[in-house]
PDB file of C-alpha atoms in Angstrom:
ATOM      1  CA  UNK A 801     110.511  83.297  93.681  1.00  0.00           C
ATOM      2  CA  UNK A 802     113.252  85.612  94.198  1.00  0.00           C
ATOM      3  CA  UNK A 803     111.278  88.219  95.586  1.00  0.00           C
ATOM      4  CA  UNK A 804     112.504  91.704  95.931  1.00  0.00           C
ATOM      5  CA  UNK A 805     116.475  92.062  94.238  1.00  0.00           C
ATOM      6  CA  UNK A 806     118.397  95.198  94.365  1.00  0.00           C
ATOM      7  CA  UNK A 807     121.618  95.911  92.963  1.00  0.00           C
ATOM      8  CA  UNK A 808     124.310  96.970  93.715  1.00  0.00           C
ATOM      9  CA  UNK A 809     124.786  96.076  97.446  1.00  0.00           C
ATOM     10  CA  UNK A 810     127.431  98.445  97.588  1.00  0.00           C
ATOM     11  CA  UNK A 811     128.065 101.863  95.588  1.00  0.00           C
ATOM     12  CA  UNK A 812     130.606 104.610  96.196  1.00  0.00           C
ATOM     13  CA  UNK A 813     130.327 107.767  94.221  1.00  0.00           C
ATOM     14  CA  UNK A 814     132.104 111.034  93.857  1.00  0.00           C
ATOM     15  CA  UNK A 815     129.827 114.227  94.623  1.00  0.00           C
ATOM     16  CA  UNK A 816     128.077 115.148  91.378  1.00  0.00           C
ATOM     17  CA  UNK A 817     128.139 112.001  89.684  1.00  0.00           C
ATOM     18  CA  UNK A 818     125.089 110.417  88.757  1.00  0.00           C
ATOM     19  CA  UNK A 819     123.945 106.524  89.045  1.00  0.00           C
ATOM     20  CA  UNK A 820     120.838 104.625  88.753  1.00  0.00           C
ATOM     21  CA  UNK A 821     119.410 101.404  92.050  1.00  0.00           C
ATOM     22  CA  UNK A 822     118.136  98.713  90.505  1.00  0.00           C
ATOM     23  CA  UNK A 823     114.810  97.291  92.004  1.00  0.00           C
ATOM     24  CA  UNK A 824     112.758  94.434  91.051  1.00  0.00           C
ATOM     25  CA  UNK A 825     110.182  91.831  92.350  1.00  0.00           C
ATOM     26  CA  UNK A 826     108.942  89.066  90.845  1.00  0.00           C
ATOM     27  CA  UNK A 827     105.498  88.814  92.477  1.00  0.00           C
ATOM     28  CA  UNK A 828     103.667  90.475  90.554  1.00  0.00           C
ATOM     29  CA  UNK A 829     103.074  93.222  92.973  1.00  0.00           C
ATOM     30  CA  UNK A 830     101.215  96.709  92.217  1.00  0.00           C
ATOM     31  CA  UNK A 831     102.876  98.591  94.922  1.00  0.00           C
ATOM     32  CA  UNK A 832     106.386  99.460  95.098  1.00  0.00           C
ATOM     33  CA  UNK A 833     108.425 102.177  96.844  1.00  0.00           C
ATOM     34  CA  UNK A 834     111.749 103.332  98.162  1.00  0.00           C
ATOM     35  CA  UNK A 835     113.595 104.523 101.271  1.00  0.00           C
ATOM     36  CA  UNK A 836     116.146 105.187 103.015  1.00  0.00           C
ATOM     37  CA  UNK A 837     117.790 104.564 105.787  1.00  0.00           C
ATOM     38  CA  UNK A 838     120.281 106.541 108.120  1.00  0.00           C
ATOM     39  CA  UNK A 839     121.603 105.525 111.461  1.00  0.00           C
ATOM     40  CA  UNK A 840     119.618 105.280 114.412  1.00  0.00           C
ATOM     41  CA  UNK A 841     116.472 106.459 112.452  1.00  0.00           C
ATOM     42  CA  UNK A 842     113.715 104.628 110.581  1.00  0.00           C
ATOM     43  CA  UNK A 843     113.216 104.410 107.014  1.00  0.00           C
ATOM     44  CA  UNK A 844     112.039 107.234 104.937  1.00  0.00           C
ATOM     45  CA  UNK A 845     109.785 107.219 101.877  1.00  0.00           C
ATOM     46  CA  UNK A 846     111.289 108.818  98.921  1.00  0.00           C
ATOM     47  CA  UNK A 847     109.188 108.098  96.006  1.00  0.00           C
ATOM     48  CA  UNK A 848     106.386 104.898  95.503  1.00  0.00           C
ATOM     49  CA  UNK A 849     104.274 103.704  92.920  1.00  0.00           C
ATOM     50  CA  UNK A 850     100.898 101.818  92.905  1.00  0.00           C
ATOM     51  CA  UNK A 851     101.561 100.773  89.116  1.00  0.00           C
ATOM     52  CA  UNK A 852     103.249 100.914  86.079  1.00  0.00           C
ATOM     53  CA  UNK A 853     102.799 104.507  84.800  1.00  0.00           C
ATOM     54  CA  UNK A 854     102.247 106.009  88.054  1.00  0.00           C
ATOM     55  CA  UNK A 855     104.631 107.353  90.611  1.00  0.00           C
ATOM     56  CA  UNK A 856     104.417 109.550  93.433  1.00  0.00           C
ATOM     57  CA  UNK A 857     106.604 111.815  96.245  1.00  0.00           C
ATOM     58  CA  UNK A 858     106.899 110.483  99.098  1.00  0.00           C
ATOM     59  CA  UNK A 859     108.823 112.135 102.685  1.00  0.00           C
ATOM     60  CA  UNK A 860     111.914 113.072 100.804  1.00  0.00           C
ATOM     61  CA  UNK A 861     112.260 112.897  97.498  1.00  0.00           C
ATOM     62  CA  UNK A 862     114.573 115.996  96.109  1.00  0.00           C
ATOM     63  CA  UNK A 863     117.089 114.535  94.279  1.00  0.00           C
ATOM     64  CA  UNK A 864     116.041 111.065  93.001  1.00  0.00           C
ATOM     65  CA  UNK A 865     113.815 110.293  90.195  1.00  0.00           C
ATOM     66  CA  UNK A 866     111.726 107.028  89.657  1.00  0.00           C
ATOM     67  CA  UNK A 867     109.973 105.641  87.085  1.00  0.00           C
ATOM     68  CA  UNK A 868     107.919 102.344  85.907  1.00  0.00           C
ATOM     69  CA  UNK A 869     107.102 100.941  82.730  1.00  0.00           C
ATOM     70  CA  UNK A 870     106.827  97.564  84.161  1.00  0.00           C
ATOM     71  CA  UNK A 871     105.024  96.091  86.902  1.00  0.00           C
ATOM     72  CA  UNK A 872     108.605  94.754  87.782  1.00  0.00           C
ATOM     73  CA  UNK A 873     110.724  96.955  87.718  1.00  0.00           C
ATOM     74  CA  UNK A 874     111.484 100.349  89.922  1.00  0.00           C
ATOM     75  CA  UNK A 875     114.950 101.932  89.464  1.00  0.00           C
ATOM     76  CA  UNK A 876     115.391 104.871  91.237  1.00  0.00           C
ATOM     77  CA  UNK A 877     117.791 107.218  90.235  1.00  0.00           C
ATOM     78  CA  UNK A 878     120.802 109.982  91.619  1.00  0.00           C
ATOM     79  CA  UNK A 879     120.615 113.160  89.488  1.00  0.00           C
ATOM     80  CA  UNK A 880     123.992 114.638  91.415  1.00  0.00           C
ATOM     81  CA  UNK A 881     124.890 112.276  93.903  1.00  0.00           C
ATOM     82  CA  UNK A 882     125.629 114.543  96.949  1.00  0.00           C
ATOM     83  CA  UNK A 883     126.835 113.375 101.140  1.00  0.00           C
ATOM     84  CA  UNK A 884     123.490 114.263 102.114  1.00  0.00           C
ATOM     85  CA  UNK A 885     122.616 110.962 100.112  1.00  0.00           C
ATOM     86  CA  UNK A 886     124.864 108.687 102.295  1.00  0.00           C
ATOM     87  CA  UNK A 887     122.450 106.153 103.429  1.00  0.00           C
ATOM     88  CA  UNK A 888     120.983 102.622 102.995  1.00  0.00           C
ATOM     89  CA  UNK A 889     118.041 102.636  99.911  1.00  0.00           C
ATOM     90  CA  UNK A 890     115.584  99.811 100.328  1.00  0.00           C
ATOM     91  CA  UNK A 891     113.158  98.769  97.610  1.00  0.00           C
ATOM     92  CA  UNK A 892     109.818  97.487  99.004  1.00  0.00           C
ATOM     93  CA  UNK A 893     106.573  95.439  97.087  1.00  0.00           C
ATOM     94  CA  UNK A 894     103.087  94.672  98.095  1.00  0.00           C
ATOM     95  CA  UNK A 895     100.006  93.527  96.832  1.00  0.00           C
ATOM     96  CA  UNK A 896      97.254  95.661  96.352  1.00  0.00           C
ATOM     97  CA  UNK A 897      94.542  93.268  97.053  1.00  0.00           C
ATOM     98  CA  UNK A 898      94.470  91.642 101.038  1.00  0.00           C
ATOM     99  CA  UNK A 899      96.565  93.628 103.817  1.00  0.00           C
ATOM    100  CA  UNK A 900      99.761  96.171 102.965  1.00  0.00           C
ATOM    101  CA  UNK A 901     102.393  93.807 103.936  1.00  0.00           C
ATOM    102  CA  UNK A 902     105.358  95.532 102.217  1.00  0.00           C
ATOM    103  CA  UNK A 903     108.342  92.475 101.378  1.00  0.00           C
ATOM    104  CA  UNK A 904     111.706  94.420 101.405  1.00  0.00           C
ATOM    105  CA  UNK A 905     114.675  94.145  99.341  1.00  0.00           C
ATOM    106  CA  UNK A 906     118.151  93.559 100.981  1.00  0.00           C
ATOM    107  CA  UNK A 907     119.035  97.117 100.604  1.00  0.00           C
ATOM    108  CA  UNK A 908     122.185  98.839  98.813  1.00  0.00           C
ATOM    109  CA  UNK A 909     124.341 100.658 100.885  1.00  0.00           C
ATOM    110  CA  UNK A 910     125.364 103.800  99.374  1.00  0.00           C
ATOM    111  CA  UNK A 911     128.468 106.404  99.794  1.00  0.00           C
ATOM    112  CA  UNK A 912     129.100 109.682  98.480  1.00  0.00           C
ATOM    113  CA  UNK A 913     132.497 111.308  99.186  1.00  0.00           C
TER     114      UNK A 913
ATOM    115  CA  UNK B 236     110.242 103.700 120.952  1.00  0.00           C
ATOM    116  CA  UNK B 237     111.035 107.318 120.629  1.00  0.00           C
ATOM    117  CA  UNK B 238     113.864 108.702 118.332  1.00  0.00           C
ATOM    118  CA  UNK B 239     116.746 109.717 119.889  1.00  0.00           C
ATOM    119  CA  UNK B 240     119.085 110.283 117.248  1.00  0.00           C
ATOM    120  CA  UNK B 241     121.820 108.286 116.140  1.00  0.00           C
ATOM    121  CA  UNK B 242     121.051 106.675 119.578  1.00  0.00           C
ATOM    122  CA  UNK B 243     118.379 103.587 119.037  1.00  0.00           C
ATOM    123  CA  UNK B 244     116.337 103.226 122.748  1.00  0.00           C
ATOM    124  CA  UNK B 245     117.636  99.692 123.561  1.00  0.00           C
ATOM    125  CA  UNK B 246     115.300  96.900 125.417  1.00  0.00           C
ATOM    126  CA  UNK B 247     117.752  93.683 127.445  1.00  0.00           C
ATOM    127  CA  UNK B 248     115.617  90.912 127.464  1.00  0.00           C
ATOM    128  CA  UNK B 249     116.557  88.100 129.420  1.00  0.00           C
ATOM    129  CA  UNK B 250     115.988  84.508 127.256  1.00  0.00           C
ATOM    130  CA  UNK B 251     112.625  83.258 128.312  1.00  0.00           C
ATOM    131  CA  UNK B 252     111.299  86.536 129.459  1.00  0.00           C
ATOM    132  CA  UNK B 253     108.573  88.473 127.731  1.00  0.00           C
ATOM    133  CA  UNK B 254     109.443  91.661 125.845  1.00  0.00           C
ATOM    134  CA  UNK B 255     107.355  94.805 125.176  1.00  0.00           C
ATOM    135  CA  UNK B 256     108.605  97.158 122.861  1.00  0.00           C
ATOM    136  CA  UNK B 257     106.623 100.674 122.386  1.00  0.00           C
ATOM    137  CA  UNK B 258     105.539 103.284 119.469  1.00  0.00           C
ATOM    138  CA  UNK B 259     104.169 106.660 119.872  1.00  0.00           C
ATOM    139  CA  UNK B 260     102.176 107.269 115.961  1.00  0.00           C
ATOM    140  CA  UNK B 261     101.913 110.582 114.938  1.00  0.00           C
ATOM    141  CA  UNK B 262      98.525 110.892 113.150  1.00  0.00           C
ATOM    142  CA  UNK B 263      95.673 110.189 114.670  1.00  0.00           C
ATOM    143  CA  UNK B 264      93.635 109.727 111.500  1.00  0.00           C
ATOM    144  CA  UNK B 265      95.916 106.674 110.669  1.00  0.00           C
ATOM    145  CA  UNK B 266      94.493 103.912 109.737  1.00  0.00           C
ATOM    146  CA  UNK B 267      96.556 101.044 109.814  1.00  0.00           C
ATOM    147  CA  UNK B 268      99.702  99.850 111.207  1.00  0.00           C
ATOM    148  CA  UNK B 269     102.734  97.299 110.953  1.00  0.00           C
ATOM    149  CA  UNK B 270     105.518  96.370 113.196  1.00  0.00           C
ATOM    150  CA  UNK B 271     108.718  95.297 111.021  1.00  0.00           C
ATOM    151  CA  UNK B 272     111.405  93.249 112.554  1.00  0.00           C
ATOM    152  CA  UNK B 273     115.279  94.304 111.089  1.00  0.00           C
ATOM    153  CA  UNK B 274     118.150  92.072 111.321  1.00  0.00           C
ATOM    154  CA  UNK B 275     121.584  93.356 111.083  1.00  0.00           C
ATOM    155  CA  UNK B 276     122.360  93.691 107.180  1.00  0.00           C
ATOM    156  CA  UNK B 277     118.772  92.764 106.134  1.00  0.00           C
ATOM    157  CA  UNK B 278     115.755  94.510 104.592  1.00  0.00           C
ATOM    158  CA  UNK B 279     113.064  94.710 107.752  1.00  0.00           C
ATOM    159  CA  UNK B 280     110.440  91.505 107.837  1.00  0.00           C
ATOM    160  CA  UNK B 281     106.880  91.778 108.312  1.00  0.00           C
ATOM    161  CA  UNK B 282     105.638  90.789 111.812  1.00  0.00           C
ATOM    162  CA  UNK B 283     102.568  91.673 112.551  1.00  0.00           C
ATOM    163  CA  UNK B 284      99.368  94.322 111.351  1.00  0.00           C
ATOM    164  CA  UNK B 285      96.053  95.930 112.963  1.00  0.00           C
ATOM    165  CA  UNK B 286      93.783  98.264 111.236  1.00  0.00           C
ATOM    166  CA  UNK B 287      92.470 100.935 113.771  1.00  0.00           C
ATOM    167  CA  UNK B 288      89.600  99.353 114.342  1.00  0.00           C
ATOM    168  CA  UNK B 289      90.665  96.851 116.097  1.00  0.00           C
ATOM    169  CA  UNK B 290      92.467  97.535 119.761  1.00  0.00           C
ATOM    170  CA  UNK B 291      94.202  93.792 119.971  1.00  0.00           C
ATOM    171  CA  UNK B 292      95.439  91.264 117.631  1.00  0.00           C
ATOM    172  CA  UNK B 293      97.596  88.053 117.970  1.00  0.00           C
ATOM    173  CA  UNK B 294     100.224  85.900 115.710  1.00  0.00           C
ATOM    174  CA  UNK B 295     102.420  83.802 116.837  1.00  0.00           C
ATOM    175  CA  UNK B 296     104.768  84.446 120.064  1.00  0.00           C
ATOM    176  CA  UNK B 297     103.231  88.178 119.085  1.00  0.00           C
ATOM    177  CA  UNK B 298     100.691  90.412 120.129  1.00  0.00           C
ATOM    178  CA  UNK B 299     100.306  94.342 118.946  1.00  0.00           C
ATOM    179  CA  UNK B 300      97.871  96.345 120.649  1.00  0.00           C
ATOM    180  CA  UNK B 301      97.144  99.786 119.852  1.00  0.00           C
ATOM    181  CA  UNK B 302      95.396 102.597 122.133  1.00  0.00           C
ATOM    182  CA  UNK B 303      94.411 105.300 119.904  1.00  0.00           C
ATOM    183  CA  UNK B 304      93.516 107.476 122.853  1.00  0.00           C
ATOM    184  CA  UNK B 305      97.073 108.315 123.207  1.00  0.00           C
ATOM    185  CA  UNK B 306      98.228 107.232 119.939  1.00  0.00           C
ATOM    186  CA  UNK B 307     100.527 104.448 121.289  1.00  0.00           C
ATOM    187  CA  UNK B 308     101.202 101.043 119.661  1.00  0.00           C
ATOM    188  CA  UNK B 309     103.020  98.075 121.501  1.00  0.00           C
ATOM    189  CA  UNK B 310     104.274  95.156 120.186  1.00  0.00           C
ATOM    190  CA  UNK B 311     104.683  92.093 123.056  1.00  0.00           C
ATOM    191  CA  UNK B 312     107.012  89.129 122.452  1.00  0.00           C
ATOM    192  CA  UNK B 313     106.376  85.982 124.685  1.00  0.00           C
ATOM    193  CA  UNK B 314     109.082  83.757 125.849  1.00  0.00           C
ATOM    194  CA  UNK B 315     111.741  85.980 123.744  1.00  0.00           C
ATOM    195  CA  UNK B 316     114.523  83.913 122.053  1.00  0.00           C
ATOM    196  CA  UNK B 317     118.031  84.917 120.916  1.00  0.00           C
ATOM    197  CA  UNK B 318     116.561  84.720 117.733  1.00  0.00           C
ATOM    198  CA  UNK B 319     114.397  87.892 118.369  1.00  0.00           C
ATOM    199  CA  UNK B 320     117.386  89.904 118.809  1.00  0.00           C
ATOM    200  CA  UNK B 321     116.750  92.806 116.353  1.00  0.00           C
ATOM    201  CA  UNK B 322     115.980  95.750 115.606  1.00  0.00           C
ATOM    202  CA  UNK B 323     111.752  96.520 115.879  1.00  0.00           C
ATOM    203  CA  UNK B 324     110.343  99.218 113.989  1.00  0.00           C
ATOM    204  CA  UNK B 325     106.321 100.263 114.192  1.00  0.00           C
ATOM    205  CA  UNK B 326     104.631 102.427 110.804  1.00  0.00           C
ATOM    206  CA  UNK B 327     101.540 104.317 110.380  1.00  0.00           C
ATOM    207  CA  UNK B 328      99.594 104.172 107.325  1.00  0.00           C
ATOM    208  CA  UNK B 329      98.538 107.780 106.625  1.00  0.00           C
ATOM    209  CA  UNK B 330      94.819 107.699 105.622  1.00  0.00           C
ATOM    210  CA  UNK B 331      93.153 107.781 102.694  1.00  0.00           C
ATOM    211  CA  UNK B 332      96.900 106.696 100.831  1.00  0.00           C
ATOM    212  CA  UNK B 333      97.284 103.106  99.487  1.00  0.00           C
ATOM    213  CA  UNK B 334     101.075 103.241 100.145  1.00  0.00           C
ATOM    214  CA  UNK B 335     102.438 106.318 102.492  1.00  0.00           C
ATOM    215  CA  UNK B 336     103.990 104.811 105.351  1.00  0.00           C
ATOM    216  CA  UNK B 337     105.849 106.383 108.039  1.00  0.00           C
ATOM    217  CA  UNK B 338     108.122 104.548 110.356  1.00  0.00           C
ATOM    218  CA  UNK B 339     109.387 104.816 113.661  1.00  0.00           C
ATOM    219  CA  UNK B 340     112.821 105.239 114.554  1.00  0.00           C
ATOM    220  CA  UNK B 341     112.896 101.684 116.034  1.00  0.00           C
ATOM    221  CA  UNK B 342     114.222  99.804 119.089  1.00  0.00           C
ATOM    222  CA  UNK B 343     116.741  97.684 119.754  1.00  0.00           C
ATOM    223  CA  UNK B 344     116.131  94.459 121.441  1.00  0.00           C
ATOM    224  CA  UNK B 345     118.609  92.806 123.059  1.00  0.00           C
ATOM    225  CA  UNK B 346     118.454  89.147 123.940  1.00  0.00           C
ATOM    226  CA  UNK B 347     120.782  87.954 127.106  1.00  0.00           C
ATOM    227  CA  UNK B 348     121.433  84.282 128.086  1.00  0.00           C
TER     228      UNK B 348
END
């Protein structure tokens, strides 16, 4: 198993531009969700999903959009990329059957000049 | 475990010595709770859970108890390693939601020789 893959690991954009994370698992897990991550804080839930079709808001989710028409995959994307977005964007899976243990991606580190 | 800003709260540990690291929760309807361990450049790791009805529970080398009086979670570490040197975070399940998590803005632990 690969478990959770994101891509890219690294992503500089120019304010305004637009770009899609990649985010998938190969566990066959219900649950998925993102955050992100700014220094010297914990993460924050943007947007999650407990199955293909169904998404929902999560802490802060103004400007990103998610969607998922597979169980596997959960991109989550930049309308108009802008500083405030600067951060680290994990992807996260879990099961929904036995305990919440969420298995994290390896994060993509994102800059926007 | 409070937030301070960019500032983490940072715990030396001396190798061999035990380690407590601490989380003030915010809700005290939550339900369940996780502490994640973060490695420099990784996605945070699972460690450990407790539901709130449940005041102790062990793993291995760990032990998270939670005093819902106060709303205060702790997560001990015996005979700490170099190994454990991380970056600790605790989350709270908000009720009656299969996957809203919020974390804590995490601690630093230290390891010394």
């Amino acid at each position: 198993n690969a478990g959770v893959t994101q891509t890219p690991k690294f992503q500089v954009l120019k304010t305004g531009q637009s770009m899609t994370l990649q985010c998938a698992q190969d566990m066959n897990h219900e649950y998925m969700s993102w955050y992100r991550q700014d220094p010297g804080m914990g993460l924050r839930l943007i947007h999650y999903s407990v199955g293909a079709g169904i998404t929902d808001q999560g802490e802060v989710p103004n400007g990103y959009n998610v969607s998922r028409s597979t169980t596997e995959d959960f991109p989550l994307r930049l309308l108009s990329a802008a500083p405030s977005q600067t951060s680290v964007y994990f992807c996260a899976s879990a099961s929904a059957s036995g305990t919440y243990e969420q298995y994290f991606g390896p994060g993509t580190r994102l800059t926007v000049t | 475990g409070e937030s301070v800003g960019l500032h983490l709260p940072t715990l030396s540990v001396q190798e061999g010595d035990n380690s407590i690291i601490n989380c003030a929760y915010s809700n005290s309807a939550s339900d369940y709770f996780i502490w994640y361990k973060q490695e420099s450049g990784k996605g945070p790791q699972f460690i450990i859970d407790i539901r709130s009805n449940m005041d102790k529970r062990q793993g291995q080398r760990v032990t998270v108890l939670l005093n819902k009086t106060v709303k205060h979670l702790s997560l001990q570490i015996a005979a700490t390693q170099p190994g454990d040197s991380a970056v600790y975070f605790c989350a709270e399940k908000w009720p009656d939601s299969w996957g809203k998590f919020q974390f804590g803005a995490g601690t630093q632990v230290v390891v010394t020789p």
